CSV table of C-alpha atoms in Angstrom, one decimal:
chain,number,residue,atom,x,y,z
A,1,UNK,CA,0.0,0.0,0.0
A,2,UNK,CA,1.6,3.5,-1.0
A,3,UNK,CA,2.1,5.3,2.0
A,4,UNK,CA,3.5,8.9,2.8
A,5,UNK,CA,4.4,10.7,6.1
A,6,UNK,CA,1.5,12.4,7.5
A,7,UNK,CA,1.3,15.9,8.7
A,8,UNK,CA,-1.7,16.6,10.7
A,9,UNK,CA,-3.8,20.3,10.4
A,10,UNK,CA,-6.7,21.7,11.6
A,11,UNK,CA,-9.2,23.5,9.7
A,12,UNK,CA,-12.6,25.5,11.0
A,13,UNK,CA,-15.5,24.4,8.8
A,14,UNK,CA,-19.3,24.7,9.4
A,15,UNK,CA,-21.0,21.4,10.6
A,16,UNK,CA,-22.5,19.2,7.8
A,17,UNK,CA,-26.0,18.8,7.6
A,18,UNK,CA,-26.1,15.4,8.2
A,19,UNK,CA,-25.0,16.4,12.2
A,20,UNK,CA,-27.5,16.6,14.8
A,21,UNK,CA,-26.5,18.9,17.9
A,22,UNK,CA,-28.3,17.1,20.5
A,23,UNK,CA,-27.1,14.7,22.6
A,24,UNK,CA,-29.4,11.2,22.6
A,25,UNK,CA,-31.4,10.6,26.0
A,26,UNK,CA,-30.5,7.5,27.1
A,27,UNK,CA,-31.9,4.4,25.7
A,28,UNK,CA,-33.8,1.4,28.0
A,29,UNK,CA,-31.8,-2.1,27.2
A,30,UNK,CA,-34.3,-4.7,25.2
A,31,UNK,CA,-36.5,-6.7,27.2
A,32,UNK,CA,-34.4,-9.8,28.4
A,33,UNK,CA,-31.1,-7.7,28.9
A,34,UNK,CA,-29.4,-7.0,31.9
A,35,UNK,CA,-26.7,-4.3,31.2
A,36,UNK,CA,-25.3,-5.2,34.7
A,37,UNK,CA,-24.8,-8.7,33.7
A,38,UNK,CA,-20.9,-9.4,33.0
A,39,UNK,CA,-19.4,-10.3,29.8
A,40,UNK,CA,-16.2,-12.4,29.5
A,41,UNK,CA,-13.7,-13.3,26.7
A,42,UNK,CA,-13.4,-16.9,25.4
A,43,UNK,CA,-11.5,-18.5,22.3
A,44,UNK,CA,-13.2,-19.5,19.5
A,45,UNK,CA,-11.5,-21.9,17.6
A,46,UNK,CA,-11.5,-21.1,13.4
A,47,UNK,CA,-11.3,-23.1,11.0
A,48,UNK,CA,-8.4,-21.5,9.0
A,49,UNK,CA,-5.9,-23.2,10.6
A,50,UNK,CA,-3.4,-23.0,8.1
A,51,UNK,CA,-0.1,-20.7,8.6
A,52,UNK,CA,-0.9,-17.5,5.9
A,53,UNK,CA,-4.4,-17.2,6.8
A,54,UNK,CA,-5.2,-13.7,7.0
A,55,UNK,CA,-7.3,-10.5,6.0
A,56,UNK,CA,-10.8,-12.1,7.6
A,57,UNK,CA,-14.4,-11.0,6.6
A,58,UNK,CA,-17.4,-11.7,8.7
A,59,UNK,CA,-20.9,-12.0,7.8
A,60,UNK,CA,-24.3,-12.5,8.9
A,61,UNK,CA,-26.8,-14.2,6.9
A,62,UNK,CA,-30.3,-13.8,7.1
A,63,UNK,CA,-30.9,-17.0,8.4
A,64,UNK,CA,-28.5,-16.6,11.3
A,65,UNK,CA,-25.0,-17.9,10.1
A,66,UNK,CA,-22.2,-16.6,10.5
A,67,UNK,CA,-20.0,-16.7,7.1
A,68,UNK,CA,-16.2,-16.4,7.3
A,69,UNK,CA,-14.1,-15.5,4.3
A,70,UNK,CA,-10.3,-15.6,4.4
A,71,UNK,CA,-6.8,-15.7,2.4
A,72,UNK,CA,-4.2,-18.0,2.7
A,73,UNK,CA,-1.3,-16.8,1.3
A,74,UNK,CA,2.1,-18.6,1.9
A,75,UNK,CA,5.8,-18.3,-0.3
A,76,UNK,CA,6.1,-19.8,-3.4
A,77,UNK,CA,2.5,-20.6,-3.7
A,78,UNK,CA,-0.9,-18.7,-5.1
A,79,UNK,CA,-3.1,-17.1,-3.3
A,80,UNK,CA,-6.2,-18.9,-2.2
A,81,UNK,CA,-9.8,-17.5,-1.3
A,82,UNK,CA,-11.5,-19.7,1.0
A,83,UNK,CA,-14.9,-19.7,3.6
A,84,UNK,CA,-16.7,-21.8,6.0
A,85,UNK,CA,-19.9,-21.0,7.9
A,86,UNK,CA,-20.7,-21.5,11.8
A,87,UNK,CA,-24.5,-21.6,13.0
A,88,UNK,CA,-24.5,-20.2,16.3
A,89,UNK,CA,-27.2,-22.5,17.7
A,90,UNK,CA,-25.2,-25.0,17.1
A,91,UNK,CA,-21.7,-23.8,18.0
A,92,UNK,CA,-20.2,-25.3,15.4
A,93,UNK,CA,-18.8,-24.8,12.0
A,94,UNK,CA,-21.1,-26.6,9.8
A,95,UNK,CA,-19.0,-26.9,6.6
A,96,UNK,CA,-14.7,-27.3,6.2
A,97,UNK,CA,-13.1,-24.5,4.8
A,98,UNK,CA,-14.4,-24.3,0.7
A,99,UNK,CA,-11.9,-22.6,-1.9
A,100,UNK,CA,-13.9,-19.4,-3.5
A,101,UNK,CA,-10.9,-18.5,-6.0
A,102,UNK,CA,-7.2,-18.9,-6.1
A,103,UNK,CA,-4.9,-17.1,-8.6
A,104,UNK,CA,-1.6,-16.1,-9.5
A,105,UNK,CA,-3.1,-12.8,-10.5
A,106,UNK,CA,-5.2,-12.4,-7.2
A,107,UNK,CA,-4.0,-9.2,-5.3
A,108,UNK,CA,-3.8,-9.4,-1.6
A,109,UNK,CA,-3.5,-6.1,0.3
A,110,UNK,CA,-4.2,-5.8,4.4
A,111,UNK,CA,-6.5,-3.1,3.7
A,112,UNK,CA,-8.3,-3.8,0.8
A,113,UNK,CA,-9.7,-7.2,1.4
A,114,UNK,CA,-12.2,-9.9,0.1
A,115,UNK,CA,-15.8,-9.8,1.2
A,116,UNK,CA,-18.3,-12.2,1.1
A,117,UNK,CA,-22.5,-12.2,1.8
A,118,UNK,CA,-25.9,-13.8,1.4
A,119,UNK,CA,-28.9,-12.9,-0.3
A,120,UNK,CA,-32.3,-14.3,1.4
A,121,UNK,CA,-32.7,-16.9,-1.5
A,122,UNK,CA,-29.9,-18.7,-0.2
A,123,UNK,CA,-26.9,-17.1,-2.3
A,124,UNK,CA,-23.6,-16.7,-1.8
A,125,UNK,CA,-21.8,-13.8,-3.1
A,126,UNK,CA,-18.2,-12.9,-2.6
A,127,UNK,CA,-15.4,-10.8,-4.2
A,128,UNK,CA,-11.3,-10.2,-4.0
A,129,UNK,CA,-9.2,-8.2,-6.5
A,130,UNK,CA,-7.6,-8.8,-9.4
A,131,UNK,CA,-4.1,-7.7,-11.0
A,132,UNK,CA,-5.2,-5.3,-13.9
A,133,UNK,CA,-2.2,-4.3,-15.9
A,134,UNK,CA,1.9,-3.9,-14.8
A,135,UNK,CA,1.5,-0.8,-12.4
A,136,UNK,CA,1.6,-1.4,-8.6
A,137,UNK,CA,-1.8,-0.4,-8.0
A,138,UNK,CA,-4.0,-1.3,-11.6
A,139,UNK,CA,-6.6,-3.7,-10.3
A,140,UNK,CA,-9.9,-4.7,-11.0
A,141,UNK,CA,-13.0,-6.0,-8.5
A,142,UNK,CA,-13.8,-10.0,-9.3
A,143,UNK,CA,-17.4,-11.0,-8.5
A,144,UNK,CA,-18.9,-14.4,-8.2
A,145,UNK,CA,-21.6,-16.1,-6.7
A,146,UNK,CA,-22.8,-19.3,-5.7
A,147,UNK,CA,-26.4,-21.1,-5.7
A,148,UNK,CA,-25.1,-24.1,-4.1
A,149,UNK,CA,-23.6,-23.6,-1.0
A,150,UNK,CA,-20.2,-22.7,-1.6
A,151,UNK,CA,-19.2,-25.7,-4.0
A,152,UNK,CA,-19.5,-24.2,-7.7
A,153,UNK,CA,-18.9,-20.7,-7.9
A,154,UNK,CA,-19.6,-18.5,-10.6
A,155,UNK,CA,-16.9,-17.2,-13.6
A,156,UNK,CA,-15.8,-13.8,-12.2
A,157,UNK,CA,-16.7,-10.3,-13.2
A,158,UNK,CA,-16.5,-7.0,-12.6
A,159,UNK,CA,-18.9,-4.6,-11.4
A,160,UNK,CA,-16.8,-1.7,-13.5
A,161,UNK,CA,-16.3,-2.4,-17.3
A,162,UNK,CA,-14.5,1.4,-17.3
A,163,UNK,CA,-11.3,-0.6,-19.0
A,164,UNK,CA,-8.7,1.8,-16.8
A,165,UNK,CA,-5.7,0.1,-15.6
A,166,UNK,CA,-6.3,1.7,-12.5
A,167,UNK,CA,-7.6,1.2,-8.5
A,168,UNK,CA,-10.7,-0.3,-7.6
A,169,UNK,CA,-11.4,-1.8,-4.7
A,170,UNK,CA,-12.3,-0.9,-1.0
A,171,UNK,CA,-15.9,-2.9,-1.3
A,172,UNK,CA,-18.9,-3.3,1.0
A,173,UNK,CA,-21.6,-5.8,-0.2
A,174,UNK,CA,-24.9,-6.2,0.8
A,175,UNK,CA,-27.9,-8.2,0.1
A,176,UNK,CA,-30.5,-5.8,-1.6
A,177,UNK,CA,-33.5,-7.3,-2.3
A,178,UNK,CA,-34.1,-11.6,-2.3
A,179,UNK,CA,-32.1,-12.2,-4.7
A,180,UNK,CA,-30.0,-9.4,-5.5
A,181,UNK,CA,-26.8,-8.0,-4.3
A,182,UNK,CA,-25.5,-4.4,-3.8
A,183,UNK,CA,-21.5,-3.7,-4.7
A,184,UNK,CA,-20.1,-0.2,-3.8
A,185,UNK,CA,-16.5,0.4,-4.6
A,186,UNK,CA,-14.0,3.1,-4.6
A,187,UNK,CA,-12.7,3.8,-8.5
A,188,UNK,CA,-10.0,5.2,-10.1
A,189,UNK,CA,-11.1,5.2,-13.5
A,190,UNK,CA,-10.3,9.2,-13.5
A,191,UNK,CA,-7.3,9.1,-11.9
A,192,UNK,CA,-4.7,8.1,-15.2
A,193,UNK,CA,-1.9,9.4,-14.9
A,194,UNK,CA,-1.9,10.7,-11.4
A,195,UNK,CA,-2.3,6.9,-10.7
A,196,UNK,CA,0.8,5.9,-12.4
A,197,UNK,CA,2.8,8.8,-11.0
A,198,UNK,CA,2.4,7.9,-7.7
A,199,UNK,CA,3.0,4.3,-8.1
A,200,UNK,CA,6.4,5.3,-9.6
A,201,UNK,CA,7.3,7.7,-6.5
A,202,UNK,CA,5.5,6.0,-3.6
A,203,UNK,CA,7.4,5.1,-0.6
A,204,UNK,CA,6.6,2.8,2.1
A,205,UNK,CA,6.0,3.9,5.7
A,206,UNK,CA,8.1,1.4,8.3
A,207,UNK,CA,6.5,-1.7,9.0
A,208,UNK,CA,4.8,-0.2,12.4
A,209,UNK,CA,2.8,2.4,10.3
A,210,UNK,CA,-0.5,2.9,9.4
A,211,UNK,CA,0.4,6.3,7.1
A,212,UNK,CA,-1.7,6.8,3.9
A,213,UNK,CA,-0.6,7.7,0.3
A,214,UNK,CA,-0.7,11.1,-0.9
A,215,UNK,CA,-1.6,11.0,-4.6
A,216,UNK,CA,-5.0,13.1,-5.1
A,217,UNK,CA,-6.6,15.2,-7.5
A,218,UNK,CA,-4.3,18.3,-8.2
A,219,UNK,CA,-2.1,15.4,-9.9
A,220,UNK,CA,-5.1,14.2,-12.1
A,221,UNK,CA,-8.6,13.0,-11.9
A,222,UNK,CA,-10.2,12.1,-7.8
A,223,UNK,CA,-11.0,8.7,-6.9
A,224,UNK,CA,-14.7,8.5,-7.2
A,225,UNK,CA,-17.3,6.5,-5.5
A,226,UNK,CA,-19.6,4.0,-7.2
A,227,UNK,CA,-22.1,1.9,-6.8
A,228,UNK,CA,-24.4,-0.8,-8.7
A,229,UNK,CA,-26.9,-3.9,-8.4
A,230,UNK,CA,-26.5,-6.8,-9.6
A,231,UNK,CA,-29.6,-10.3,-9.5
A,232,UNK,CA,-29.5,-14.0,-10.6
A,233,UNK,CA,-28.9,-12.9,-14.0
A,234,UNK,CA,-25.7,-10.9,-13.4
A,235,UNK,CA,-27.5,-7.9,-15.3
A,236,UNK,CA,-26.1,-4.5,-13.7
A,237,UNK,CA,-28.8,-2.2,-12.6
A,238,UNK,CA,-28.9,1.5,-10.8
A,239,UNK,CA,-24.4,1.7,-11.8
A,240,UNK,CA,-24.4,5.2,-10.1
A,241,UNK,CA,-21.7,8.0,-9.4
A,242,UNK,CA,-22.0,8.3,-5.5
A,243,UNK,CA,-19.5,10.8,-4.8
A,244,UNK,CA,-16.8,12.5,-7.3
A,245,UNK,CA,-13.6,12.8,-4.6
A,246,UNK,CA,-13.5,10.9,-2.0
A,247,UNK,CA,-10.4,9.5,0.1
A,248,UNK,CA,-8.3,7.0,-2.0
A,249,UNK,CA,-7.6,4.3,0.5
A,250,UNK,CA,-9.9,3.6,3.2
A,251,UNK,CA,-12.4,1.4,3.6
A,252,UNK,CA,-16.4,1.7,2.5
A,253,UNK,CA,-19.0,-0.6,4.9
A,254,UNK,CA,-23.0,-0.8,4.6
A,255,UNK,CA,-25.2,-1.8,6.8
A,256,UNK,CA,-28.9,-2.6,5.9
A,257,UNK,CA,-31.6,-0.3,7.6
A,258,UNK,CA,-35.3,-0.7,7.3
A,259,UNK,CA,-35.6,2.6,5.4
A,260,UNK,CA,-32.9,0.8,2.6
A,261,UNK,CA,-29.1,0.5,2.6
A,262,UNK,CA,-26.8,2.9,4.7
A,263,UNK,CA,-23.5,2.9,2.9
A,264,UNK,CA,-20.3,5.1,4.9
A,265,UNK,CA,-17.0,6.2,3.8
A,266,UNK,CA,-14.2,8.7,4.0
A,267,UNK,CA,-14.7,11.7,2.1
A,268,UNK,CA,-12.2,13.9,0.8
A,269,UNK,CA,-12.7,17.8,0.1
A,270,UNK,CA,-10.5,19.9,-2.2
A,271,UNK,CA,-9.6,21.7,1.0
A,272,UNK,CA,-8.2,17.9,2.3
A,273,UNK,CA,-10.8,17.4,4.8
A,274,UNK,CA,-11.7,14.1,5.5
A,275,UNK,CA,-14.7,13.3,7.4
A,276,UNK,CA,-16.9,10.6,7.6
A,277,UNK,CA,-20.1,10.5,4.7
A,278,UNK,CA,-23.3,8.8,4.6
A,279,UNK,CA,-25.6,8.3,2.1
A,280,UNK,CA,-28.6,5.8,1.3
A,281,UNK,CA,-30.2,3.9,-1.4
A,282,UNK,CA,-33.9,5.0,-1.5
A,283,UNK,CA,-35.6,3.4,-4.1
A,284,UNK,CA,-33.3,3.6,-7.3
A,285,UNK,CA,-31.0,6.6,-6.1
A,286,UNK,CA,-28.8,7.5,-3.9
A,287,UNK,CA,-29.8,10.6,-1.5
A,288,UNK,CA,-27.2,13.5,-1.4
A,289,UNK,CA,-24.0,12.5,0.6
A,290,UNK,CA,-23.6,14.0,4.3
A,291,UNK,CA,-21.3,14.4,7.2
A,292,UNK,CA,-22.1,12.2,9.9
A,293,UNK,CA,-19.9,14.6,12.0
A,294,UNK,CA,-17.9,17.9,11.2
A,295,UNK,CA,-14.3,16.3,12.7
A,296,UNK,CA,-12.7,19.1,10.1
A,297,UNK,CA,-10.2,16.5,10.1
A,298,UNK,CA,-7.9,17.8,7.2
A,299,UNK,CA,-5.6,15.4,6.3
A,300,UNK,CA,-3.1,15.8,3.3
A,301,UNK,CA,-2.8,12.0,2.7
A,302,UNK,CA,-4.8,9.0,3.2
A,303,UNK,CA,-5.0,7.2,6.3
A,304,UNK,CA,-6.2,3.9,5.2
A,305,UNK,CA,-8.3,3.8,8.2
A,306,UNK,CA,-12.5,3.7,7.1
A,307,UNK,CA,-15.4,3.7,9.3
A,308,UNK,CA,-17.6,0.9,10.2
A,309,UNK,CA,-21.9,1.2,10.4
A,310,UNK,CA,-24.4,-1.4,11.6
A,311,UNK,CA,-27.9,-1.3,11.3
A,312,UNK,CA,-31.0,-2.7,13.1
A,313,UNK,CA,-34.6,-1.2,11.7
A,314,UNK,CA,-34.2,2.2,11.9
A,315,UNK,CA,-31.3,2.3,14.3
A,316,UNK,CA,-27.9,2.6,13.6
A,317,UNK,CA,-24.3,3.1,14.8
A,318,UNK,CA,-21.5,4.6,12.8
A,319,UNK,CA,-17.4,4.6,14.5
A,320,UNK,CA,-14.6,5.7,12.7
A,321,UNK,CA,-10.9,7.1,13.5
A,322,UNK,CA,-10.1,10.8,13.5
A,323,UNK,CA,-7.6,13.1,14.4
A,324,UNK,CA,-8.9,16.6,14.2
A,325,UNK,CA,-6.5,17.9,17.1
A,326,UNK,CA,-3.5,15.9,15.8
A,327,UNK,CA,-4.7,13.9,18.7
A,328,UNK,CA,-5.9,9.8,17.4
A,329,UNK,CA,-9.4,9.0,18.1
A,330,UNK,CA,-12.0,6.7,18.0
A,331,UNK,CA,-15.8,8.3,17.6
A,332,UNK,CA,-19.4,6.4,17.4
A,333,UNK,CA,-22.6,8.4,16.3
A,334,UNK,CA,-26.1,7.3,16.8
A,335,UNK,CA,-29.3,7.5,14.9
A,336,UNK,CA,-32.5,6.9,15.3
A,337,UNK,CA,-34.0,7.8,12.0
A,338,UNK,CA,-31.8,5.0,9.6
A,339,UNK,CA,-28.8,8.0,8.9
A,340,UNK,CA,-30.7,10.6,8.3
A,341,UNK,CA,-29.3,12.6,11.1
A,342,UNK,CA,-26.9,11.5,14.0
A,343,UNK,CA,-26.2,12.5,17.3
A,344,UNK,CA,-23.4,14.3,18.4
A,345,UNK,CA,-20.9,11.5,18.4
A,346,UNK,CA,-19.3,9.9,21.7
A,347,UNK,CA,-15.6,9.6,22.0
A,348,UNK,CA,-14.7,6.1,22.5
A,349,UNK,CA,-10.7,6.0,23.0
A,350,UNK,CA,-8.1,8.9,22.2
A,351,UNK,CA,-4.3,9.1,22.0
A,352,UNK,CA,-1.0,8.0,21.0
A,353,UNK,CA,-1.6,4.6,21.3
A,354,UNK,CA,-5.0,4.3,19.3
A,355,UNK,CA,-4.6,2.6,16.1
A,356,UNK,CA,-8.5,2.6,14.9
A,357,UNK,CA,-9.5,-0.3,12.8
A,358,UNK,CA,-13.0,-0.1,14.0
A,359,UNK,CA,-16.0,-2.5,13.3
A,360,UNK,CA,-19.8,-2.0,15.1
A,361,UNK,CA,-22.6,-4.7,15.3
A,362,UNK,CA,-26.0,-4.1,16.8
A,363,UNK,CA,-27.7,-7.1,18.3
A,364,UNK,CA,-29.5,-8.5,21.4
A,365,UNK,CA,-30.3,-4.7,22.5
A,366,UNK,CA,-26.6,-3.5,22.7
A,367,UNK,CA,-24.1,-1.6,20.6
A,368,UNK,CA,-21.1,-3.9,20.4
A,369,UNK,CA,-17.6,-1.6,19.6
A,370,UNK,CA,-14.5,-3.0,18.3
A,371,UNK,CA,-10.6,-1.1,17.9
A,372,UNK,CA,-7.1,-1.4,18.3
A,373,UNK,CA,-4.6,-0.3,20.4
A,374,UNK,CA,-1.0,-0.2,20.1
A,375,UNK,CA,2.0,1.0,22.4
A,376,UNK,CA,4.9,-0.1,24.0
A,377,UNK,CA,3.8,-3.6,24.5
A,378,UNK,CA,2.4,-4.3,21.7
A,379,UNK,CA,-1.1,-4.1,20.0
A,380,UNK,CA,-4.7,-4.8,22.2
A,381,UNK,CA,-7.8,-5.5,20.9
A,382,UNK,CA,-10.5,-3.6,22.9
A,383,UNK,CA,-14.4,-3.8,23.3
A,384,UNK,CA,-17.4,-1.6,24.4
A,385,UNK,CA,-20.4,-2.8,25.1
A,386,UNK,CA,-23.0,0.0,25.3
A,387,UNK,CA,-26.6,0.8,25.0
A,388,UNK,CA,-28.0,1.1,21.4
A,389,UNK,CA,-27.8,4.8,21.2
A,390,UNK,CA,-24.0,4.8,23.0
A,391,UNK,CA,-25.0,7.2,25.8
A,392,UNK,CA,-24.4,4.1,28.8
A,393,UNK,CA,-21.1,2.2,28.2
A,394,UNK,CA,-22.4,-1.3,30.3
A,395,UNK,CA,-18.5,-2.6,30.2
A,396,UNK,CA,-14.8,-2.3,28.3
A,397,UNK,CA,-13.1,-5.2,27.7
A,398,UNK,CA,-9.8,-6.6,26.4
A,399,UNK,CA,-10.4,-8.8,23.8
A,400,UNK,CA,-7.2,-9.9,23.3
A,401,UNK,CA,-3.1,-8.9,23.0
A,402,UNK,CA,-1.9,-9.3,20.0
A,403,UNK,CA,1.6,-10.5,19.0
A,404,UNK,CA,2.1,-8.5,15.6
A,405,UNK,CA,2.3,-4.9,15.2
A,406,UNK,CA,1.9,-2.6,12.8
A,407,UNK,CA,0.0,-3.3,9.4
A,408,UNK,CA,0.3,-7.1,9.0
A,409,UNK,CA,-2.5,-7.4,11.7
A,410,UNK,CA,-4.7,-5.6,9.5
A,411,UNK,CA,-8.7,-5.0,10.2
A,412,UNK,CA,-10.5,-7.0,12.9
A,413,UNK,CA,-14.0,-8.1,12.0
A,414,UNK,CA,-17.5,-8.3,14.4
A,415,UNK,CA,-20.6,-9.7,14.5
A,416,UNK,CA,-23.3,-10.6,17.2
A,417,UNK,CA,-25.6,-13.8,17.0
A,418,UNK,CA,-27.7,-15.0,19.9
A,419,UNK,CA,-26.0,-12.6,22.3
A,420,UNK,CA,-22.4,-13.2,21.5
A,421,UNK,CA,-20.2,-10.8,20.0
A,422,UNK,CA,-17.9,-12.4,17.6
A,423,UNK,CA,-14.6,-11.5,16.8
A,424,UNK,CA,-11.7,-12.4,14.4
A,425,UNK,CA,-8.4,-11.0,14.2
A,426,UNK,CA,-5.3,-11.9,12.0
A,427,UNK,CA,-2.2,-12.3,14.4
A,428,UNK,CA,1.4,-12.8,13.1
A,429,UNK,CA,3.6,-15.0,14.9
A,430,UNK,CA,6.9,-15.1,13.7
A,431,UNK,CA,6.8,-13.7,11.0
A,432,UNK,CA,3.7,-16.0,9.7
A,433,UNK,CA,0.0,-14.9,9.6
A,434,UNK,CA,-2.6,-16.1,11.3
A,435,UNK,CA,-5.9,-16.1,12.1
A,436,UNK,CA,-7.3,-15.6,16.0
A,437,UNK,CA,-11.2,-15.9,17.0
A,438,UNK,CA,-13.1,-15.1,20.3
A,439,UNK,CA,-16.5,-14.8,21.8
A,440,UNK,CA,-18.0,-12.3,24.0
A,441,UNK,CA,-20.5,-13.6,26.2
A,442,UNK,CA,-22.2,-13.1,29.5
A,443,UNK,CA,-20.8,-15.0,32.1
């Protein structure tokens, strides 16, 4: 990943519209939960068990599984894309780990990973990236799915038939109607030569950092946002422009609300400034993209650090990483109207040591927050368990330490089913990746 060293700056904008000023009156736990009820850490054995196994994606499906999606990657050898899926009730993994794709030509990246989801019809959809001409960072987005479980998957394809040798990638998938799936991805069909400039000059940050890349749109066209829909019949439907600039490298997430799907990112203004943006799919378009905070967080490269949402109904939970002050933080906004407007966010974890990498779930009446730490011992995996609009923090815990630092460890995932939070990690021991899985339960 290019990277750059980062100077920070702060710059006095007016709040977006998409803030809300107000601070959320605390919200009563669902019936059944007892916020006072402790919640402790236990292993959860995966079954990527192989050394390599790394950059982790965890889904829910509508019926309740959980689906994990992970690459191997070891020397001398090609990539591999595998799953498996675990049925909570059953606290077990119902099926060995199935190969998705494997490919010479597959790119692997610790930020930009491979996704995976299920439409209500029983579908399987995932994607991963794919080398798209000689320069560093030309790739395409591969798209398949599967009718039968995870055995036969489909010939790939792209979502973008722009033809660029450029960047695209940075997904979130989500299942948009029975049987049809919704791709958003960042892409640099507009960024030509500004692209292939950076490539030639980028140089990479020490293994410890999480800097960004600083090629942008004074060199050449923005990265752009995009989005489309795709059904059995692989016909693209509603391809749409989201956004025109937004930031290069961090990540996109969605998260399904009962007013449609809330999709998040890092945007990126020609002043640098680059806050957190929502929009949502209503109908066949895309309303206008807003704040979900004014950090005023200008930031002359990338950070390669993207928010996370979750949704339940019309409830619904955005974190993300700033540094407005110069100062690393971790923030959560609420809202209670499906992103339309948020409250003024809560500040989860600040300072030197925060590393971000956030995910959220929602599930058995709580607000489940995930993020990592890193200092002189090494890097932490931390937890908040709050109420659904974040105003009561129930408890903080340590997931887990982790033995790598830096980049390699890349972005944790989370989901909650039946009351347990979820969590994989990739760990490197030695030198070698790994993956790592707990549970969070009440005691």
């Amino acid at each position: 990943m290019r990277t750059a060293i980062l100077a920070l700056a702060v710059l006095g904008l007016a709040a977006g519209c998409g803030d809300r000023a107000e601070t959320p009156a605390p919200a009563a736990p669902a019936a059944g939960v007892d916020p006072a009820v402790e919640h402790v850490v236990e292993d959860w054995p995966l079954p990527a068990t192989q050394p390599g196994s790394a950059l982790p994606d965890l889904a829910r499906a509508a019926d309740g599984r959980l689906l994990l999606a992970w690459t191997n990657s070891q020397p001398g050898r090609r990539h591999i894309l595998q799953f498996s899926s675990y049925h909570p009730g059953d606290l077990r993994w119902q099926t060995a780990p199935v190969t998705i794709a494997i490919g010479q030509s597959m790119v692997v990246n610790w930020a930009d990973t491979p996704h995976i989801t299920a439409t209500a019809d029983g579908t399987l959809w995932a994607h991963w990236l794919q080398k798209n001409g000689a320069a560093p960072h030309a790739y395409d987005v591969a798209l398949s799915n599967s009718r039968d479980g995870g055995m036969r998957w489909s010939t790939p394809f792209s979502p973008h038939d722009d033809g660029t040798a450029s960047e695209h990638g940075f997904v979130s998938l989500w299942p948009q109607a029975q049987d049809s799936v919704g791709v958003a991805w960042l892409d640099g069909r507009k960024t030509g030569a500004a692209m292939a400039a950076t490539d030639a000059a980028a140089a990479e940050a020490s293994a410890g950092g999480d800097a960004g890349h600083a090629h942008g749109a004074e060199a050449g066209g923005a990265m752009t946002l995009r989005a489309a829909v795709y059904g059995p019949t692989l016909r693209r439907t509603l391809d749409t422009e989201i956004d025109a600039s937004v930031c290069d490298c961090c990540q996109t997430s969605v998260a399904v609300t009962g007013r449609g799907a809330l999709l998040v990112y890092r945007g990126r203004t020609a002043g640098e400034v680059r806050d957190i943006m929502t929009t949502r799919l209503i109908g066949d378009a895309w309303t206008t993209p807003v704040r979900v905070h004014a950090d005023n967080w200008t930031m002359p490269a990338c950070p390669v650090n993207g928010p996370a949402v979750a949704a339940e109904g019309d409830a619904a939970v955005v974190a993300w990483y700033t540094a407005p002050d110069g100062e690393a933080q971790v923030r959560a906004a609420y809202s209670d109207d499906a992103g339309t407007t948020f409250a003024a966010p809560v500040d989860l974890d600040r300072g030197e040591a925060v590393q971000g990498r956030v995910d959220v779930a929602l599930g058995d009446g709580q607000a489940w927050l995930l993020w990592l730490r890193e200092d002189g011992d090494g890097q932490s995996l931390w937890l908040s368990r709050r109420s659904p609009d974040l105003a009561t923090e129930y408890q903080r815990l340590q997931v887990a330490k982790v033995a790598g630092r830096g980049r390699g460890t890349g972005f944790p995932q989370l989901q909650v089913a039946n009351g347990v939070a979820h969590v994989v990690w990739t760990d490197v021991v030695d030198g070698v990746a790994q993956l790592r899985g707990a549970r969070v339960l009440a005691r």
